[in-house]
Short mmCIF file of C-alpha atoms in Angstrom, two decimals:
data_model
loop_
_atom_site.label_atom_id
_atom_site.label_comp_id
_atom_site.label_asym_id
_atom_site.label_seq_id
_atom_site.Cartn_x
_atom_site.Cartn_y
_atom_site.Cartn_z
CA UNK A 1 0.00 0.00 0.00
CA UNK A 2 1.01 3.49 -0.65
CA UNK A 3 3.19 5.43 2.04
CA UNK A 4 1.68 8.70 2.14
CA UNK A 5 4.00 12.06 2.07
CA UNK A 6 2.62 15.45 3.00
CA UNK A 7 4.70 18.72 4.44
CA UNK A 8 4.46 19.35 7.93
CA UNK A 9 3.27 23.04 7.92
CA UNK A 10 1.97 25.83 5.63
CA UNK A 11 1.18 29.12 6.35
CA UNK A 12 -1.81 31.36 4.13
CA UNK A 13 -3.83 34.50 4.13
CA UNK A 14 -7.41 34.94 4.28
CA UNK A 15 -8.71 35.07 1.00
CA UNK A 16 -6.09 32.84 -0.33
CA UNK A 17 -5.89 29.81 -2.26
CA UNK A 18 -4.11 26.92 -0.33
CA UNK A 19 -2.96 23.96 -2.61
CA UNK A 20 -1.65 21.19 0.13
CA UNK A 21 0.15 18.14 -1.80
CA UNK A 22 0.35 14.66 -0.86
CA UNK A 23 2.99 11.84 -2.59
CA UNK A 24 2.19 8.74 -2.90
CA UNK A 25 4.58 7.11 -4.48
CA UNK A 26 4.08 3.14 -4.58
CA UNK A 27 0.41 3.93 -5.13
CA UNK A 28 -1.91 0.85 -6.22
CA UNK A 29 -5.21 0.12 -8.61
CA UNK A 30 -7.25 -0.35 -5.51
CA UNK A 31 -5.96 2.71 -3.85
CA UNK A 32 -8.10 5.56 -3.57
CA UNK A 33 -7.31 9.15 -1.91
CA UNK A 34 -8.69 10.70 0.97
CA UNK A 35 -8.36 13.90 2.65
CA UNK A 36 -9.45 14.76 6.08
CA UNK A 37 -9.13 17.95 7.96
CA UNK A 38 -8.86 17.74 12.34
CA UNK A 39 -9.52 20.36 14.29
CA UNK A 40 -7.50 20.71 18.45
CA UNK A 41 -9.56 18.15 20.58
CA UNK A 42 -11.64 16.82 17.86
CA UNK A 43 -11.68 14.13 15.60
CA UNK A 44 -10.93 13.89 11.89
CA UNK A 45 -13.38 15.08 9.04
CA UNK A 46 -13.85 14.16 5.71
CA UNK A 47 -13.46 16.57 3.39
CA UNK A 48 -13.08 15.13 -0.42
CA UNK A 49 -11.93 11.83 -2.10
CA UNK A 50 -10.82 10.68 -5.30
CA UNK A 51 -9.07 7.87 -7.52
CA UNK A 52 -8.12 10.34 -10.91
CA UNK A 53 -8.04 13.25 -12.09
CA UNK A 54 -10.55 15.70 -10.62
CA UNK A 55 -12.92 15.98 -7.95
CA UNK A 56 -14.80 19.50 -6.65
CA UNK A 57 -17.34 19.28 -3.74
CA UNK A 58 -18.77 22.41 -2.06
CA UNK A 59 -15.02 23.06 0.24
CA UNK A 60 -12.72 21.57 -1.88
CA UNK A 61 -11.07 20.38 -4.95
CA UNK A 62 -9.02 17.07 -5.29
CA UNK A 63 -6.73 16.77 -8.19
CA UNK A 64 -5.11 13.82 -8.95
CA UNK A 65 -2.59 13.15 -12.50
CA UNK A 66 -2.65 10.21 -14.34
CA UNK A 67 0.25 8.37 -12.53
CA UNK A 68 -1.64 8.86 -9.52
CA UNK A 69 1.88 9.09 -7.54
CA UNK A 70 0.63 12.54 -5.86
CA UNK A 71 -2.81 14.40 -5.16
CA UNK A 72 -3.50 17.93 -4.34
CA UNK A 73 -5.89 19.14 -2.27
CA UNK A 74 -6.87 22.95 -2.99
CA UNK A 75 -8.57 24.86 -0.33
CA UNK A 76 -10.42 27.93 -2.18
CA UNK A 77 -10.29 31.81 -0.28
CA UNK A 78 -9.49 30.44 2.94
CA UNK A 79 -10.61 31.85 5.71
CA UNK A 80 -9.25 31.71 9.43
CA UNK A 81 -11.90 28.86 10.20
CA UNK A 82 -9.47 26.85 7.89
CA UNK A 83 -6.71 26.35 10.58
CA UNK A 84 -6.33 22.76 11.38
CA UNK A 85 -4.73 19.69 10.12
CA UNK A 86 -5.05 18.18 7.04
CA UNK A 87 -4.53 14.49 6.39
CA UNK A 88 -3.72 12.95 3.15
CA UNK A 89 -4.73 8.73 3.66
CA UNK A 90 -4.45 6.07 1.26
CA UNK A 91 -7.15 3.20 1.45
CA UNK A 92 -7.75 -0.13 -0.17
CA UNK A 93 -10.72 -2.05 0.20
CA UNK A 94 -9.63 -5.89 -1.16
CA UNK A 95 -12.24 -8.49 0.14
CA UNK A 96 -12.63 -7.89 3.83
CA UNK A 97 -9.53 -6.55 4.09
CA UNK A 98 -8.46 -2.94 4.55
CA UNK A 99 -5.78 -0.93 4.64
CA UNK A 100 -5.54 2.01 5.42
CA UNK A 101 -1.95 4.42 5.57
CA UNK A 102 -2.42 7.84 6.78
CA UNK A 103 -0.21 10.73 6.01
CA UNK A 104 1.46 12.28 9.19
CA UNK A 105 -0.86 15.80 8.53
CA UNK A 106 -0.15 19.44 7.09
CA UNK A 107 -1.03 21.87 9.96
CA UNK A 108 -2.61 24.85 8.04
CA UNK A 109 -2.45 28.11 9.65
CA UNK A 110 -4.64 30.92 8.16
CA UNK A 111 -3.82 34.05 8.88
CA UNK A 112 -5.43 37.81 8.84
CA UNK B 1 -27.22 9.12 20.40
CA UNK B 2 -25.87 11.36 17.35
CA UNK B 3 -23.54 9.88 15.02
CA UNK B 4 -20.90 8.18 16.99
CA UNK B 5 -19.90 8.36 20.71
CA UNK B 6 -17.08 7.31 22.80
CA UNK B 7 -16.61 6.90 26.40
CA UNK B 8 -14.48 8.05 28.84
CA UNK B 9 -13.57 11.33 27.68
CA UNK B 10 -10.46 10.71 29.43
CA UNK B 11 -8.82 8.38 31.66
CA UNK B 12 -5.65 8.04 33.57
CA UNK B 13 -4.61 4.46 34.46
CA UNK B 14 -2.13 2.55 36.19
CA UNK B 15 0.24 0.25 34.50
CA UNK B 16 -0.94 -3.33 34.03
CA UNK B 17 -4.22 -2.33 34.80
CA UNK B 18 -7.13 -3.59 32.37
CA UNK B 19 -9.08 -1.35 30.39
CA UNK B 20 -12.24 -1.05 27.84
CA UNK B 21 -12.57 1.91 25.79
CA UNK B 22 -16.33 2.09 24.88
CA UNK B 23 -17.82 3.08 21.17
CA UNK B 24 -21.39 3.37 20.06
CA UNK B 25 -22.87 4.62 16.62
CA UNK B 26 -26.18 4.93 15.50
CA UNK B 27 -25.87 5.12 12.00
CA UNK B 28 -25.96 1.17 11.33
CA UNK B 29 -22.97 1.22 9.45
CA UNK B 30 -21.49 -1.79 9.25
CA UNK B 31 -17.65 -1.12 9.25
CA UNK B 32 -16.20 0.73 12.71
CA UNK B 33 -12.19 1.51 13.27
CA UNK B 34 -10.11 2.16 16.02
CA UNK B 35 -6.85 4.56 15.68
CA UNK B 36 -4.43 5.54 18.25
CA UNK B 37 -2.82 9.29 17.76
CA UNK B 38 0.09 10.19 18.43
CA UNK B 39 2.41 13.55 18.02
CA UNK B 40 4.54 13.05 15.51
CA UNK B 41 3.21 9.71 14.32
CA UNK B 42 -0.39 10.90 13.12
CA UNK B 43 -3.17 8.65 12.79
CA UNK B 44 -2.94 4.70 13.07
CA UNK B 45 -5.11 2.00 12.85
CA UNK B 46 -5.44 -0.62 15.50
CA UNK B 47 -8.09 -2.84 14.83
CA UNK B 48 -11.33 -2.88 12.39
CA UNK B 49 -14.48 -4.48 12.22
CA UNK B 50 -16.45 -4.73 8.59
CA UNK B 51 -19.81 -5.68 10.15
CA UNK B 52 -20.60 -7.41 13.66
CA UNK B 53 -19.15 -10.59 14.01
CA UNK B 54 -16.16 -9.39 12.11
CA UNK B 55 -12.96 -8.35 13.09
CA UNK B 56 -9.13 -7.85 11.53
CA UNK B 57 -6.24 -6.34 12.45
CA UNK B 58 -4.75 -2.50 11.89
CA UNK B 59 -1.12 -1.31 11.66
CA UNK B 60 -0.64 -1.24 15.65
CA UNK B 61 -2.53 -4.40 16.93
CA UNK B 62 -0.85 -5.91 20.20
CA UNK B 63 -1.69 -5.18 23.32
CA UNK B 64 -5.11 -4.22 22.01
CA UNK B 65 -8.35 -6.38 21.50
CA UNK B 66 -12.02 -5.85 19.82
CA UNK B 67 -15.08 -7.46 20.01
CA UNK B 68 -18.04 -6.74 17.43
CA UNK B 69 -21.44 -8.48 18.80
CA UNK B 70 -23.65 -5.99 17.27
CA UNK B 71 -23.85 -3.46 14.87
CA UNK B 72 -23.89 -0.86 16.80
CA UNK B 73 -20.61 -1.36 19.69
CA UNK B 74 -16.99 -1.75 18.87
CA UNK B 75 -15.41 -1.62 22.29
CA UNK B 76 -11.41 -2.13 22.49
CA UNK B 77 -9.59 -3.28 25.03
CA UNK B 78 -6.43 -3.18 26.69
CA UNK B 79 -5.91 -6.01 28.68
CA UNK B 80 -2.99 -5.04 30.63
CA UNK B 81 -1.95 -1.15 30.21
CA UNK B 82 1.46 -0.14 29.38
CA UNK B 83 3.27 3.49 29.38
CA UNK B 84 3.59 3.30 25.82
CA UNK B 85 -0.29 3.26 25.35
CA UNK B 86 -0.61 6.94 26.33
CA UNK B 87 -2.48 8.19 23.07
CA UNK B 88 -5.73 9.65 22.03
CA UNK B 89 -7.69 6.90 20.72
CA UNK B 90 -10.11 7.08 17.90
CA UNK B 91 -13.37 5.08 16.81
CA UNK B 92 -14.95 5.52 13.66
CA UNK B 93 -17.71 3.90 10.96
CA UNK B 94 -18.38 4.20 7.60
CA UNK B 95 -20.54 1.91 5.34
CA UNK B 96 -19.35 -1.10 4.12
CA UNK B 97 -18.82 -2.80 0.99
CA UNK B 98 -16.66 -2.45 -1.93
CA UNK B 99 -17.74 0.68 -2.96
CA UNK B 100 -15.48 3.42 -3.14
CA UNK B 101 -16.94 5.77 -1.28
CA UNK B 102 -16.23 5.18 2.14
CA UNK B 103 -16.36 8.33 4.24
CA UNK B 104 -15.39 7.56 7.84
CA UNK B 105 -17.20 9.44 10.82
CA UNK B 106 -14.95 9.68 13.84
CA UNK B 107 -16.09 10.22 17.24
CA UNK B 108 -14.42 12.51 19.54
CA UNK B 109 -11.99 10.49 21.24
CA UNK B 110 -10.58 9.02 24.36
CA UNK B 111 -7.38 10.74 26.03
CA UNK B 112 -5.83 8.06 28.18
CA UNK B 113 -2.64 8.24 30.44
CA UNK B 114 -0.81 5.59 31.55
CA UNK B 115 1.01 5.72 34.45
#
C-alpha cells in the first residue's frame, strides 16, 4: 500500500488559495485518496476523495494526474476557520480486508 | 445518540491495569475503526471491524483487542496497560462494501494516560 507524504506546515492569508500536496509514491489500482481535515480536541473530518483526475465538492477540490503518484488538495479563499490539520490517507478495500496508511498531517495556519 | 460516541472522555490508568474503551454509533454502518494518535506519528489504525461478528487487524494491533457483537458497539480493550499506550484513541464507521466511497465518521476520542 502506498506510504503517504505530506509537508508538515503551511502558512496562508485569508482570502487565499491553499494547494496542500500529498505523494504517494508506490500507489496501487485499488488505492483511492482521501483527505481529512482535524480540528484541536476533535476528531478527523472528511473533506473530499478521489481515484483520478478531478474531484470538486462544495469546500474543496481534489486533483489527482494520471500516474496517480501525488494528489493535491486545494482549499479555495481560505478563511481563518481553515486552521487545522489536514490528512492525506491512502485506502484499499480488497475483500474484507483494509488498509488504510495515513499521512502524518499538514497543519494549516490561516492568517489575517 | 448522534452519530458516533465514545466513552471516557479521558482516563488516567495505572500500569498493568485492564481497560475497555467504549464506542457506540447509531448510524448502522457496518464497518467501525479504532486509531491511536500520536504527536509526531499521526493517525494509526489498531483494529477494524467490517460488520458485527467481524474483526481484523490495523497497523498497531498488540496489546489491544475488539469485540463486534452488534452493529452498533466496537469496544477495544487493553488487557494489561502499558506506558507506551498513552495516546488519544479514535473510533470511527463508515458503510461497508466495496464501494469506493467510504467516508469515515470519527467520534471525539478518548485521552488516556498511563502511568
Amino acid at each position: 500500500l502506498a506510504k503517504t507524504t505530506q509537508p508538515i506546515s503551511m502558512d496562508s492569508y485569508e482570502g487565499q488559495e491553499v494547494n496542500i500536496t500529498c505523494s504517494h509514491n508506490n500507489i496501487a489500482t485499488n488505492d483511492y485518496i482521501t483527505w481529512y481535515q482535524q480540528f484541536p480536541s476533535q476528531g478527523p473530518r472528511f473533506i473530499i476523495q478521489g481515484y483520478k483526475t478531478k474531484v470538486t465538492n462544495e469546500v474543496a477540490s481534489l486533483f489527482i494526474p494520471a500516474d496517480r503518484k501525488s494528489s493535491t488538495l486545494s482549499l479555495p479563499r481560505v478563511s481563518l476557520s481553515d486552521t487545522a490539520v489536514y490528512y492525506c490517507l491512502a485506502r484499499r478495500w480488497a475483500g474484507n480486508n483494509r488498509k488504510l496508511i495515513w499521512g502524518l498531517g499538514t497543519s494549516l495556519a490561516v492568517n489575517p | 445518540i448522534a452519530g458516533i460516541t465514545q466513552a471516557p472522555t479521558s482516563q488516567i490508568l495505572a500500569a498493568g491495569r485492564r481497560m475497555t474503551l467504549r464506542c457506540t454509533q447509531d448510524m448502522r454502518h457496518n464497518a467501525m475503526y479504532w486509531y491511536r494518535q500520536d504527536l509526531g506519528l499521526g493517525l494509526r489504525l489498531i483494529h477494524y471491524s467490517n460488520t458485527a461478528g467481524t474483526t481484523g487487524k490495523g497497523e498497531v494491533p498488540d496489546g489491544y483487542s475488539v469485540s463486534r457483537a452488534n452493529t452498533d458497539d466496537f469496544p477495544l480493550t487493553l488487557a494489561s496497560a502499558v506506558p507506551s499506550q498513552t495516546s488519544v484513541y479514535f473510533c470511527a464507521s463508515s458503510d461497508s462494501g466495496t464501494g469506493s466511497y467510504n467516508e469515515q465518521f470519527f467520534g471525539p476520542g478518548t485521552r488516556l494516560t498511563v502511568l
